[in-house]
Amino acid sequence: MTKLRHSVTIRCLFLGVLLLAGTSRAQTRPPIAEQLAKTYGLDSFGQIDAIRYTFNLQLPALNLNLSRTWTWEPKTGQVTYEGKDKDGKPVKVTYLRSQINSAPANVKDEIEPAFVNDNYWFIFPFHAYWDTSANVTVKDKQKLPIGQGTAKLVSVKYPAEVGGYTPGDTWDLYVGSDGRVEQFIYHRGGPKKPSNVTTTWAGYKKAGPLLVSTDHRGTADGGPFHLFFSNVAVKLAGSDTWVDAK
């Protein structure tokens, strides 16, 4: 299984997610970090040769209404991006993440950071387990940020001293009794906006062994926010057929 790896100086297009590079300053991690990843398909992740998804974002406060499609091969690190450039012209690029330093400027400075950001949204429970420098803490029976009820709060904080585009980011995951994330709050560690994003985790679907929350609705710094995934599918090892999420 190939994990996402890149330098800690990466620039992201939205939210500025911190991507750790396997640093040695590993934090003590509670068992729920692994349990959560397993709920979303960690044990069977090695069966997946390719993952396809379209990241869609509607954020009126920042005048964002975008859509970009990714095909990711975790074992080889190959990524294919389909979207539009700043002039609205269609763009399709395929690259290897291991060769990003020699990639064209638009791939290195725009497309790769966008891939990292979108992938964190897509499978964050895996990153909470993979990113061993993140500090994971747990609190039981915490009030949900949206609506009524309580859930287990799993906070994933990226230490400021590790560096990155926005050092000190925290992802607060509200986990239900079924082991799935129900809601979450993203706290940005730096000054760039939005600084607080609070959303649901809904629209759950299975693509092969992969469990994905496809619909996130809520607020970003108090304004409306909607992020959702479409066109989700996987190719399993030994097969050329896409298995659509259902």
PDB file of C-alpha atoms in Angstrom:
ATOM      1  CA  MET A   1       0.000   0.000   0.000  1.00  0.00           C
ATOM      2  CA  THR A   2       1.367   3.396  -0.972  1.00  0.00           C
ATOM      3  CA  LYS A   3       0.556   6.252   1.373  1.00  0.00           C
ATOM      4  CA  LEU A   4       0.437   9.901   0.414  1.00  0.00           C
ATOM      5  CA  ARG A   5       3.885  11.402   0.886  1.00  0.00           C
ATOM      6  CA  HIS A   6       5.256  14.786  -0.051  1.00  0.00           C
ATOM      7  CA  SER A   7       7.243  17.692   1.363  1.00  0.00           C
ATOM      8  CA  VAL A   8       5.857  19.605   4.321  1.00  0.00           C
ATOM      9  CA  THR A   9       6.125  22.866   2.372  1.00  0.00           C
ATOM     10  CA  ILE A  10       3.257  21.953   0.065  1.00  0.00           C
ATOM     11  CA  ARG A  11       0.772  24.642  -1.013  1.00  0.00           C
ATOM     12  CA  CYS A  12      -2.903  23.604  -1.104  1.00  0.00           C
ATOM     13  CA  LEU A  13      -5.668  25.291  -3.046  1.00  0.00           C
ATOM     14  CA  PHE A  14      -8.379  24.925  -0.422  1.00  0.00           C
ATOM     15  CA  LEU A  15      -8.260  24.363   3.333  1.00  0.00           C
ATOM     16  CA  GLY A  16      -4.468  24.072   3.210  1.00  0.00           C
ATOM     17  CA  VAL A  17      -4.410  20.527   4.564  1.00  0.00           C
ATOM     18  CA  LEU A  18      -1.146  19.564   6.217  1.00  0.00           C
ATOM     19  CA  LEU A  19       0.486  16.528   4.652  1.00  0.00           C
ATOM     20  CA  LEU A  20       3.140  14.924   6.810  1.00  0.00           C
ATOM     21  CA  ALA A  21       6.172  13.221   5.354  1.00  0.00           C
ATOM     22  CA  GLY A  22       6.605  10.357   7.751  1.00  0.00           C
ATOM     23  CA  THR A  23       8.543  12.333  10.346  1.00  0.00           C
ATOM     24  CA  SER A  24      10.052  10.550  13.297  1.00  0.00           C
ATOM     25  CA  ARG A  25       8.203  12.612  15.927  1.00  0.00           C
ATOM     26  CA  ALA A  26       5.404  10.079  16.261  1.00  0.00           C
ATOM     27  CA  GLN A  27       2.775  10.810  18.886  1.00  0.00           C
ATOM     28  CA  THR A  28       1.184   8.304  21.242  1.00  0.00           C
ATOM     29  CA  ARG A  29      -1.879   7.083  19.393  1.00  0.00           C
ATOM     30  CA  PRO A  30      -5.057   5.606  20.889  1.00  0.00           C
ATOM     31  CA  PRO A  31      -6.463   2.398  19.362  1.00  0.00           C
ATOM     32  CA  ILE A  32      -9.377   4.289  17.797  1.00  0.00           C
ATOM     33  CA  ALA A  33      -7.064   5.704  15.105  1.00  0.00           C
ATOM     34  CA  GLU A  34      -6.653   2.213  13.670  1.00  0.00           C
ATOM     35  CA  GLN A  35     -10.233   1.180  14.424  1.00  0.00           C
ATOM     36  CA  LEU A  36     -11.573   4.160  12.507  1.00  0.00           C
ATOM     37  CA  ALA A  37      -9.389   3.433   9.489  1.00  0.00           C
ATOM     38  CA  LYS A  38     -10.526  -0.185   9.521  1.00  0.00           C
ATOM     39  CA  THR A  39     -14.174   0.904   9.516  1.00  0.00           C
ATOM     40  CA  TYR A  40     -13.484   2.666   6.212  1.00  0.00           C
ATOM     41  CA  GLY A  41     -11.730  -0.324   4.639  1.00  0.00           C
ATOM     42  CA  LEU A  42      -8.099  -0.214   5.728  1.00  0.00           C
ATOM     43  CA  ASP A  43      -7.669  -3.987   5.942  1.00  0.00           C
ATOM     44  CA  SER A  44      -8.763  -4.412   2.307  1.00  0.00           C
ATOM     45  CA  PHE A  45      -7.129  -1.300   0.881  1.00  0.00           C
ATOM     46  CA  GLY A  46      -4.399  -3.426  -0.702  1.00  0.00           C
ATOM     47  CA  GLN A  47      -7.042  -5.039  -2.937  1.00  0.00           C
ATOM     48  CA  ILE A  48      -7.597  -1.722  -4.703  1.00  0.00           C
ATOM     49  CA  ASP A  49      -5.555  -0.938  -7.835  1.00  0.00           C
ATOM     50  CA  ALA A  50      -7.282   2.323  -8.755  1.00  0.00           C
ATOM     51  CA  ILE A  51      -9.736   4.805  -7.251  1.00  0.00           C
ATOM     52  CA  ARG A  52     -11.789   7.355  -9.183  1.00  0.00           C
ATOM     53  CA  TYR A  53     -13.764  10.252  -7.737  1.00  0.00           C
ATOM     54  CA  THR A  54     -14.920  13.773  -8.542  1.00  0.00           C
ATOM     55  CA  PHE A  55     -14.478  16.448  -5.883  1.00  0.00           C
ATOM     56  CA  ASN A  56     -17.222  19.098  -5.989  1.00  0.00           C
ATOM     57  CA  LEU A  57     -17.187  22.240  -3.875  1.00  0.00           C
ATOM     58  CA  GLN A  58     -19.693  25.049  -3.440  1.00  0.00           C
ATOM     59  CA  LEU A  59     -18.454  27.862  -1.196  1.00  0.00           C
ATOM     60  CA  PRO A  60     -20.216  31.150  -2.027  1.00  0.00           C
ATOM     61  CA  ALA A  61     -18.248  33.257   0.474  1.00  0.00           C
ATOM     62  CA  LEU A  62     -15.032  32.623  -1.460  1.00  0.00           C
ATOM     63  CA  ASN A  63     -16.808  32.531  -4.835  1.00  0.00           C
ATOM     64  CA  LEU A  64     -15.871  28.882  -5.279  1.00  0.00           C
ATOM     65  CA  ASN A  65     -17.918  26.473  -7.380  1.00  0.00           C
ATOM     66  CA  LEU A  66     -15.530  23.880  -8.707  1.00  0.00           C
ATOM     67  CA  SER A  67     -15.350  20.287  -9.848  1.00  0.00           C
ATOM     68  CA  ARG A  68     -12.266  18.154 -10.476  1.00  0.00           C
ATOM     69  CA  THR A  69     -11.924  14.446 -11.199  1.00  0.00           C
ATOM     70  CA  TRP A  70      -9.121  12.197 -10.002  1.00  0.00           C
ATOM     71  CA  THR A  71      -7.985   8.708 -10.875  1.00  0.00           C
ATOM     72  CA  TRP A  72      -5.454   7.503  -8.330  1.00  0.00           C
ATOM     73  CA  GLU A  73      -3.428   4.287  -8.393  1.00  0.00           C
ATOM     74  CA  PRO A  74      -2.244   3.917  -4.769  1.00  0.00           C
ATOM     75  CA  LYS A  75       0.289   1.170  -5.504  1.00  0.00           C
ATOM     76  CA  THR A  76       2.130   3.035  -8.255  1.00  0.00           C
ATOM     77  CA  GLY A  77       1.458   6.608  -7.181  1.00  0.00           C
ATOM     78  CA  GLN A  78       0.072   7.526 -10.601  1.00  0.00           C
ATOM     79  CA  VAL A  79      -2.542  10.293 -10.639  1.00  0.00           C
ATOM     80  CA  THR A  80      -4.748  11.508 -13.493  1.00  0.00           C
ATOM     81  CA  TYR A  81      -6.417  14.889 -13.122  1.00  0.00           C
ATOM     82  CA  GLU A  82      -9.346  16.145 -15.190  1.00  0.00           C
ATOM     83  CA  GLY A  83     -10.655  19.647 -14.655  1.00  0.00           C
ATOM     84  CA  LYS A  84     -10.310  23.187 -15.922  1.00  0.00           C
ATOM     85  CA  ASP A  85      -7.540  25.748 -15.841  1.00  0.00           C
ATOM     86  CA  LYS A  86      -7.980  29.313 -14.560  1.00  0.00           C
ATOM     87  CA  ASP A  87      -9.317  30.330 -17.984  1.00  0.00           C
ATOM     88  CA  GLY A  88     -11.965  27.602 -17.958  1.00  0.00           C
ATOM     89  CA  LYS A  89     -10.263  25.412 -20.560  1.00  0.00           C
ATOM     90  CA  PRO A  90     -10.361  21.604 -20.078  1.00  0.00           C
ATOM     91  CA  VAL A  91      -7.185  20.073 -18.672  1.00  0.00           C
ATOM     92  CA  LYS A  92      -6.195  16.421 -18.394  1.00  0.00           C
ATOM     93  CA  VAL A  93      -2.846  15.493 -16.862  1.00  0.00           C
ATOM     94  CA  THR A  94      -1.305  12.196 -15.742  1.00  0.00           C
ATOM     95  CA  TYR A  95       1.764  12.172 -13.513  1.00  0.00           C
ATOM     96  CA  LEU A  96       3.674  10.093 -10.973  1.00  0.00           C
ATOM     97  CA  ARG A  97       3.766  11.521  -7.492  1.00  0.00           C
ATOM     98  CA  SER A  98       7.272  10.124  -6.954  1.00  0.00           C
ATOM     99  CA  GLN A  99       8.475  12.380  -9.792  1.00  0.00           C
ATOM    100  CA  ILE A 100       6.658  15.542  -8.712  1.00  0.00           C
ATOM    101  CA  ASN A 101       9.856  17.580  -8.322  1.00  0.00           C
ATOM    102  CA  SER A 102      10.526  17.293 -12.062  1.00  0.00           C
ATOM    103  CA  ALA A 103       6.897  17.829 -13.092  1.00  0.00           C
ATOM    104  CA  PRO A 104       5.696  20.962 -14.949  1.00  0.00           C
ATOM    105  CA  ALA A 105       4.982  23.993 -12.767  1.00  0.00           C
ATOM    106  CA  ASN A 106       1.197  23.702 -13.036  1.00  0.00           C
ATOM    107  CA  VAL A 107       1.345  20.089 -11.838  1.00  0.00           C
ATOM    108  CA  LYS A 108       3.760  20.784  -8.987  1.00  0.00           C
ATOM    109  CA  ASP A 109       2.232  24.048  -7.795  1.00  0.00           C
ATOM    110  CA  GLU A 110      -1.491  23.596  -8.528  1.00  0.00           C
ATOM    111  CA  ILE A 111      -2.622  20.094  -9.443  1.00  0.00           C
ATOM    112  CA  GLU A 112      -0.648  18.079  -6.895  1.00  0.00           C
ATOM    113  CA  PRO A 113      -1.674  20.349  -3.969  1.00  0.00           C
ATOM    114  CA  ALA A 114      -5.294  20.058  -5.127  1.00  0.00           C
ATOM    115  CA  PHE A 115      -4.956  16.264  -5.210  1.00  0.00           C
ATOM    116  CA  VAL A 116      -3.632  16.192  -1.654  1.00  0.00           C
ATOM    117  CA  ASN A 117      -6.440  18.408  -0.397  1.00  0.00           C
ATOM    118  CA  ASP A 118      -9.196  16.449  -2.127  1.00  0.00           C
ATOM    119  CA  ASN A 119      -7.759  13.091  -1.077  1.00  0.00           C
ATOM    120  CA  TYR A 120      -7.726  14.123   2.579  1.00  0.00           C
ATOM    121  CA  TRP A 121     -11.414  14.966   2.331  1.00  0.00           C
ATOM    122  CA  PHE A 122     -12.073  11.706   0.498  1.00  0.00           C
ATOM    123  CA  ILE A 123     -10.384   9.269   2.911  1.00  0.00           C
ATOM    124  CA  PHE A 124      -9.399  11.283   5.965  1.00  0.00           C
ATOM    125  CA  PRO A 125      -9.927   8.363   8.405  1.00  0.00           C
ATOM    126  CA  PHE A 126      -7.003   6.631   6.651  1.00  0.00           C
ATOM    127  CA  HIS A 127      -4.801   9.699   7.001  1.00  0.00           C
ATOM    128  CA  ALA A 128      -5.657   9.963  10.685  1.00  0.00           C
ATOM    129  CA  TYR A 129      -4.030   6.526  11.011  1.00  0.00           C
ATOM    130  CA  TRP A 130      -1.244   6.902   8.441  1.00  0.00           C
ATOM    131  CA  ASP A 131       0.011  10.309   9.627  1.00  0.00           C
ATOM    132  CA  THR A 132       1.901   9.079  12.670  1.00  0.00           C
ATOM    133  CA  SER A 133       3.091  12.560  13.679  1.00  0.00           C
ATOM    134  CA  ALA A 134      -0.487  13.701  14.227  1.00  0.00           C
ATOM    135  CA  ASN A 135      -1.609  13.816  17.842  1.00  0.00           C
ATOM    136  CA  VAL A 136      -4.869  11.863  18.280  1.00  0.00           C
ATOM    137  CA  THR A 137      -7.003  12.360  21.398  1.00  0.00           C
ATOM    138  CA  VAL A 138     -10.421  10.983  22.355  1.00  0.00           C
ATOM    139  CA  LYS A 139     -13.336  12.297  24.437  1.00  0.00           C
ATOM    140  CA  ASP A 140     -16.553  10.365  25.005  1.00  0.00           C
ATOM    141  CA  LYS A 141     -20.110  11.726  24.817  1.00  0.00           C
ATOM    142  CA  GLN A 142     -19.443  15.129  23.291  1.00  0.00           C
ATOM    143  CA  LYS A 143     -22.303  17.241  21.945  1.00  0.00           C
ATOM    144  CA  LEU A 144     -22.625  17.180  18.170  1.00  0.00           C
ATOM    145  CA  PRO A 145     -21.834  20.546  16.549  1.00  0.00           C
ATOM    146  CA  ILE A 146     -24.902  20.306  14.285  1.00  0.00           C
ATOM    147  CA  GLY A 147     -28.291  19.356  15.696  1.00  0.00           C
ATOM    148  CA  GLN A 148     -28.944  17.193  18.730  1.00  0.00           C
ATOM    149  CA  GLY A 149     -27.145  14.212  20.197  1.00  0.00           C
ATOM    150  CA  THR A 150     -23.680  13.191  21.309  1.00  0.00           C
ATOM    151  CA  ALA A 151     -20.805  11.226  19.845  1.00  0.00           C
ATOM    152  CA  LYS A 152     -17.231  10.235  20.568  1.00  0.00           C
ATOM    153  CA  LEU A 153     -14.889  13.099  19.689  1.00  0.00           C
ATOM    154  CA  VAL A 154     -11.665  12.055  17.970  1.00  0.00           C
ATOM    155  CA  SER A 155      -9.369  15.057  17.514  1.00  0.00           C
ATOM    156  CA  VAL A 156      -6.487  14.798  15.037  1.00  0.00           C
ATOM    157  CA  LYS A 157      -4.044  17.672  15.517  1.00  0.00           C
ATOM    158  CA  TYR A 158      -0.977  18.296  13.343  1.00  0.00           C
ATOM    159  CA  PRO A 159       1.817  19.823  15.452  1.00  0.00           C
ATOM    160  CA  ALA A 160       2.885  23.334  14.473  1.00  0.00           C
ATOM    161  CA  GLU A 161       6.568  22.435  14.762  1.00  0.00           C
ATOM    162  CA  VAL A 162       6.249  19.891  11.946  1.00  0.00           C
ATOM    163  CA  GLY A 163       5.684  22.747   9.510  1.00  0.00           C
ATOM    164  CA  GLY A 164       3.513  22.678   6.427  1.00  0.00           C
ATOM    165  CA  TYR A 165       1.254  25.141   4.696  1.00  0.00           C
ATOM    166  CA  THR A 166      -0.971  25.655   7.740  1.00  0.00           C
ATOM    167  CA  PRO A 167       0.805  24.282  10.831  1.00  0.00           C
ATOM    168  CA  GLY A 168      -1.467  23.392  13.713  1.00  0.00           C
ATOM    169  CA  ASP A 169      -4.512  22.219  11.732  1.00  0.00           C
ATOM    170  CA  THR A 170      -6.993  20.160  13.749  1.00  0.00           C
ATOM    171  CA  TRP A 171      -9.695  17.816  12.459  1.00  0.00           C
ATOM    172  CA  ASP A 172     -12.378  17.046  15.053  1.00  0.00           C
ATOM    173  CA  LEU A 173     -14.228  13.880  14.087  1.00  0.00           C
ATOM    174  CA  TYR A 174     -17.520  13.038  15.810  1.00  0.00           C
ATOM    175  CA  VAL A 175     -17.825   9.248  15.677  1.00  0.00           C
ATOM    176  CA  GLY A 176     -21.105   7.427  16.206  1.00  0.00           C
ATOM    177  CA  SER A 177     -21.755   4.065  17.853  1.00  0.00           C
ATOM    178  CA  ASP A 178     -21.407   2.352  14.455  1.00  0.00           C
ATOM    179  CA  GLY A 179     -17.798   3.540  14.182  1.00  0.00           C
ATOM    180  CA  ARG A 180     -18.548   5.990  11.370  1.00  0.00           C
ATOM    181  CA  VAL A 181     -17.876   9.711  11.394  1.00  0.00           C
ATOM    182  CA  GLU A 182     -21.179  11.606  11.681  1.00  0.00           C
ATOM    183  CA  GLN A 183     -19.923  15.212  11.687  1.00  0.00           C
ATOM    184  CA  PHE A 184     -16.669  17.085  11.888  1.00  0.00           C
ATOM    185  CA  ILE A 185     -15.042  20.456  12.489  1.00  0.00           C
ATOM    186  CA  TYR A 186     -11.916  21.601  10.677  1.00  0.00           C
ATOM    187  CA  HIS A 187      -9.848  24.197  12.565  1.00  0.00           C
ATOM    188  CA  ARG A 188      -7.210  25.892  10.455  1.00  0.00           C
ATOM    189  CA  GLY A 189      -3.897  26.512  12.141  1.00  0.00           C
ATOM    190  CA  GLY A 190      -2.977  29.521  10.000  1.00  0.00           C
ATOM    191  CA  PRO A 191      -4.597  32.837   9.043  1.00  0.00           C
ATOM    192  CA  LYS A 192      -5.969  31.864   5.622  1.00  0.00           C
ATOM    193  CA  LYS A 193      -9.756  31.535   5.304  1.00  0.00           C
ATOM    194  CA  PRO A 194     -11.910  29.666   5.984  1.00  0.00           C
ATOM    195  CA  SER A 195     -10.630  29.136   9.530  1.00  0.00           C
ATOM    196  CA  ASN A 196     -13.492  26.937  10.718  1.00  0.00           C
ATOM    197  CA  VAL A 197     -15.486  24.436   8.653  1.00  0.00           C
ATOM    198  CA  THR A 198     -18.280  22.444  10.321  1.00  0.00           C
ATOM    199  CA  THR A 199     -20.103  19.814   8.269  1.00  0.00           C
ATOM    200  CA  THR A 200     -22.016  16.566   8.264  1.00  0.00           C
ATOM    201  CA  TRP A 201     -20.561  13.279   7.060  1.00  0.00           C
ATOM    202  CA  ALA A 202     -23.426  11.712   5.160  1.00  0.00           C
ATOM    203  CA  GLY A 203     -24.271   9.973   1.887  1.00  0.00           C
ATOM    204  CA  TYR A 204     -22.288   6.877   2.812  1.00  0.00           C
ATOM    205  CA  LYS A 205     -21.526   4.476  -0.040  1.00  0.00           C
ATOM    206  CA  LYS A 206     -19.356   1.409  -0.568  1.00  0.00           C
ATOM    207  CA  ALA A 207     -17.018   1.124  -3.566  1.00  0.00           C
ATOM    208  CA  GLY A 208     -15.628  -2.377  -3.318  1.00  0.00           C
ATOM    209  CA  PRO A 209     -14.136  -2.551   0.203  1.00  0.00           C
ATOM    210  CA  LEU A 210     -13.899   1.240   0.495  1.00  0.00           C
ATOM    211  CA  LEU A 211     -16.453   3.121   2.624  1.00  0.00           C
ATOM    212  CA  VAL A 212     -16.858   6.768   1.599  1.00  0.00           C
ATOM    213  CA  SER A 213     -18.879   9.680   2.937  1.00  0.00           C
ATOM    214  CA  THR A 214     -19.959  11.415  -0.275  1.00  0.00           C
ATOM    215  CA  ASP A 215     -21.878  14.394   1.140  1.00  0.00           C
ATOM    216  CA  HIS A 216     -20.676  17.152   3.490  1.00  0.00           C
ATOM    217  CA  ARG A 217     -23.027  20.046   4.257  1.00  0.00           C
ATOM    218  CA  GLY A 218     -22.577  22.778   6.802  1.00  0.00           C
ATOM    219  CA  THR A 219     -20.836  26.104   7.248  1.00  0.00           C
ATOM    220  CA  ALA A 220     -17.439  27.683   6.609  1.00  0.00           C
ATOM    221  CA  ASP A 221     -16.832  30.642   8.938  1.00  0.00           C
ATOM    222  CA  GLY A 222     -20.601  30.875   9.329  1.00  0.00           C
ATOM    223  CA  GLY A 223     -21.437  30.896   5.606  1.00  0.00           C
ATOM    224  CA  PRO A 224     -22.986  28.044   3.572  1.00  0.00           C
ATOM    225  CA  PHE A 225     -20.715  25.193   2.541  1.00  0.00           C
ATOM    226  CA  HIS A 226     -21.328  22.077   0.450  1.00  0.00           C
ATOM    227  CA  LEU A 227     -18.682  19.562  -0.558  1.00  0.00           C
ATOM    228  CA  PHE A 228     -19.622  16.297  -2.220  1.00  0.00           C
ATOM    229  CA  PHE A 229     -18.116  13.428  -4.175  1.00  0.00           C
ATOM    230  CA  SER A 230     -19.573  11.962  -7.351  1.00  0.00           C
ATOM    231  CA  ASN A 231     -18.396   9.406  -9.910  1.00  0.00           C
ATOM    232  CA  VAL A 232     -16.853   7.277  -7.123  1.00  0.00           C
ATOM    233  CA  ALA A 233     -15.542   3.872  -8.207  1.00  0.00           C
ATOM    234  CA  VAL A 234     -12.649   1.462  -7.691  1.00  0.00           C
ATOM    235  CA  LYS A 235     -10.781  -1.130  -9.717  1.00  0.00           C
ATOM    236  CA  LEU A 236      -9.866  -4.208  -7.749  1.00  0.00           C
ATOM    237  CA  ALA A 237      -6.631  -6.136  -8.244  1.00  0.00           C
ATOM    238  CA  GLY A 238      -6.713  -8.316 -11.357  1.00  0.00           C
ATOM    239  CA  SER A 239      -9.733  -6.581 -12.877  1.00  0.00           C
ATOM    240  CA  ASP A 240     -10.131  -3.853 -15.523  1.00  0.00           C
ATOM    241  CA  THR A 241     -13.743  -3.168 -14.519  1.00  0.00           C
ATOM    242  CA  TRP A 242     -14.742  -0.160 -12.471  1.00  0.00           C
ATOM    243  CA  VAL A 243     -16.912  -0.993  -9.448  1.00  0.00           C
ATOM    244  CA  ASP A 244     -19.222   1.962  -8.838  1.00  0.00           C
ATOM    245  CA  ALA A 245     -20.003   3.126  -5.314  1.00  0.00           C
ATOM    246  CA  LYS A 246     -23.476   2.140  -4.117  1.00  0.00           C
TER     247      LYS A 246
END
